[in-house]
C-alpha positions as a printed NumPy array, in Angstrom:
array([[  5.164,  -5.799,  16.967],
       [  1.46 ,  -4.905,  16.857],
       [  1.102,  -4.841,  20.65 ],
       [  4.245,  -2.698,  20.929],
       [  2.895,  -0.289,  18.279],
       [ -0.346,   0.045,  20.208],
       [  1.524,   0.675,  23.455],
       [  3.722,   3.372,  21.907],
       [  0.789,   5.121,  20.228],
       [ -1.109,   5.097,  23.515],
       [  1.895,   6.659,  25.238],
       [  2.235,   9.282,  22.495],
       [ -1.399,  10.369,  22.618],
       [ -1.402,  10.391,  26.41 ],
       [  1.743,  12.547,  26.439],
       [  0.322,  14.923,  23.823],
       [ -2.864,  15.533,  25.792],
       [ -0.884,  15.952,  29.024],
       [  1.634,  18.206,  27.247],
       [  4.454,  16.019,  28.535],
       [  7.089,  17.288,  26.122],
       [  9.942,  15.326,  27.699],
       [  7.977,  12.116,  27.08 ],
       [  7.295,  13.179,  23.484],
       [ 11.008,  13.831,  22.966],
       [ 11.767,  10.337,  24.271],
       [  9.168,   8.636,  22.045],
       [  9.791,  10.368,  18.703],
       [ 12.87 ,   9.593,  16.624],
       [ 15.428,  12.357,  16.122],
       [ 14.894,  12.183,  12.362],
       [ 11.06 ,  12.069,  12.526],
       [  9.56 ,  13.147,   9.188],
       [  6.139,  14.765,   9.36 ],
       [  3.913,  14.034,   6.382],
       [  1.549,  16.901,   7.144],
       [  2.788,  19.859,   5.062],
       [  1.54 ,  22.292,   7.72 ],
       [  3.863,  20.868,  10.395],
       [  7.634,  21.002,  10.723],
       [  9.697,  17.817,  10.706],
       [ 11.226,  16.557,  13.923],
       [ 10.163,  16.325,  17.541],
       [ 10.06 ,  20.09 ,  17.972],
       [  7.556,  20.409,  15.115],
       [  5.168,  18.078,  16.956],
       [  5.693,  19.957,  20.204],
       [  5.235,  23.338,  18.522],
       [  1.893,  22.345,  17.01 ],
       [  0.456,  20.658,  20.084],
       [  1.709,  23.403,  22.412],
       [ -0.508,  25.835,  20.545],
       [ -3.658,  23.742,  21.004],
       [ -5.976,  24.278,  23.953],
       [ -6.564,  20.897,  25.581],
       [ -8.077,  22.299,  28.757],
       [-11.54 ,  20.978,  27.865],
       [-10.365,  18.044,  25.781],
       [-10.525,  14.506,  27.065],
       [ -8.443,  11.666,  25.685],
       [-10.259,   8.392,  26.179],
       [ -9.069,   5.621,  23.844],
       [-11.9  ,   3.493,  22.538],
       [-10.286,   1.418,  19.817],
       [ -6.79 ,   1.268,  18.449],
       [ -5.561,  -0.35 ,  15.259],
       [ -1.805,  -0.706,  14.738],
       [ -0.644,  -3.273,  12.243],
       [  2.905,  -3.706,  10.987]])
């Protein structure tokens, strides 16, 4: 399960930085509950927040990933 968790998180962060909203919709559960009170629940809440961010100068380069359980 740990390796699968790491794979999925890598795909999620890659999709977020590439603004690949179809990929995000395929990776998040329909009933996703966001624990950040400033974000809406569900896939569209994630997309809404990250759509508003300017990633033009951002670089996503994973260095270390911890995903247990």
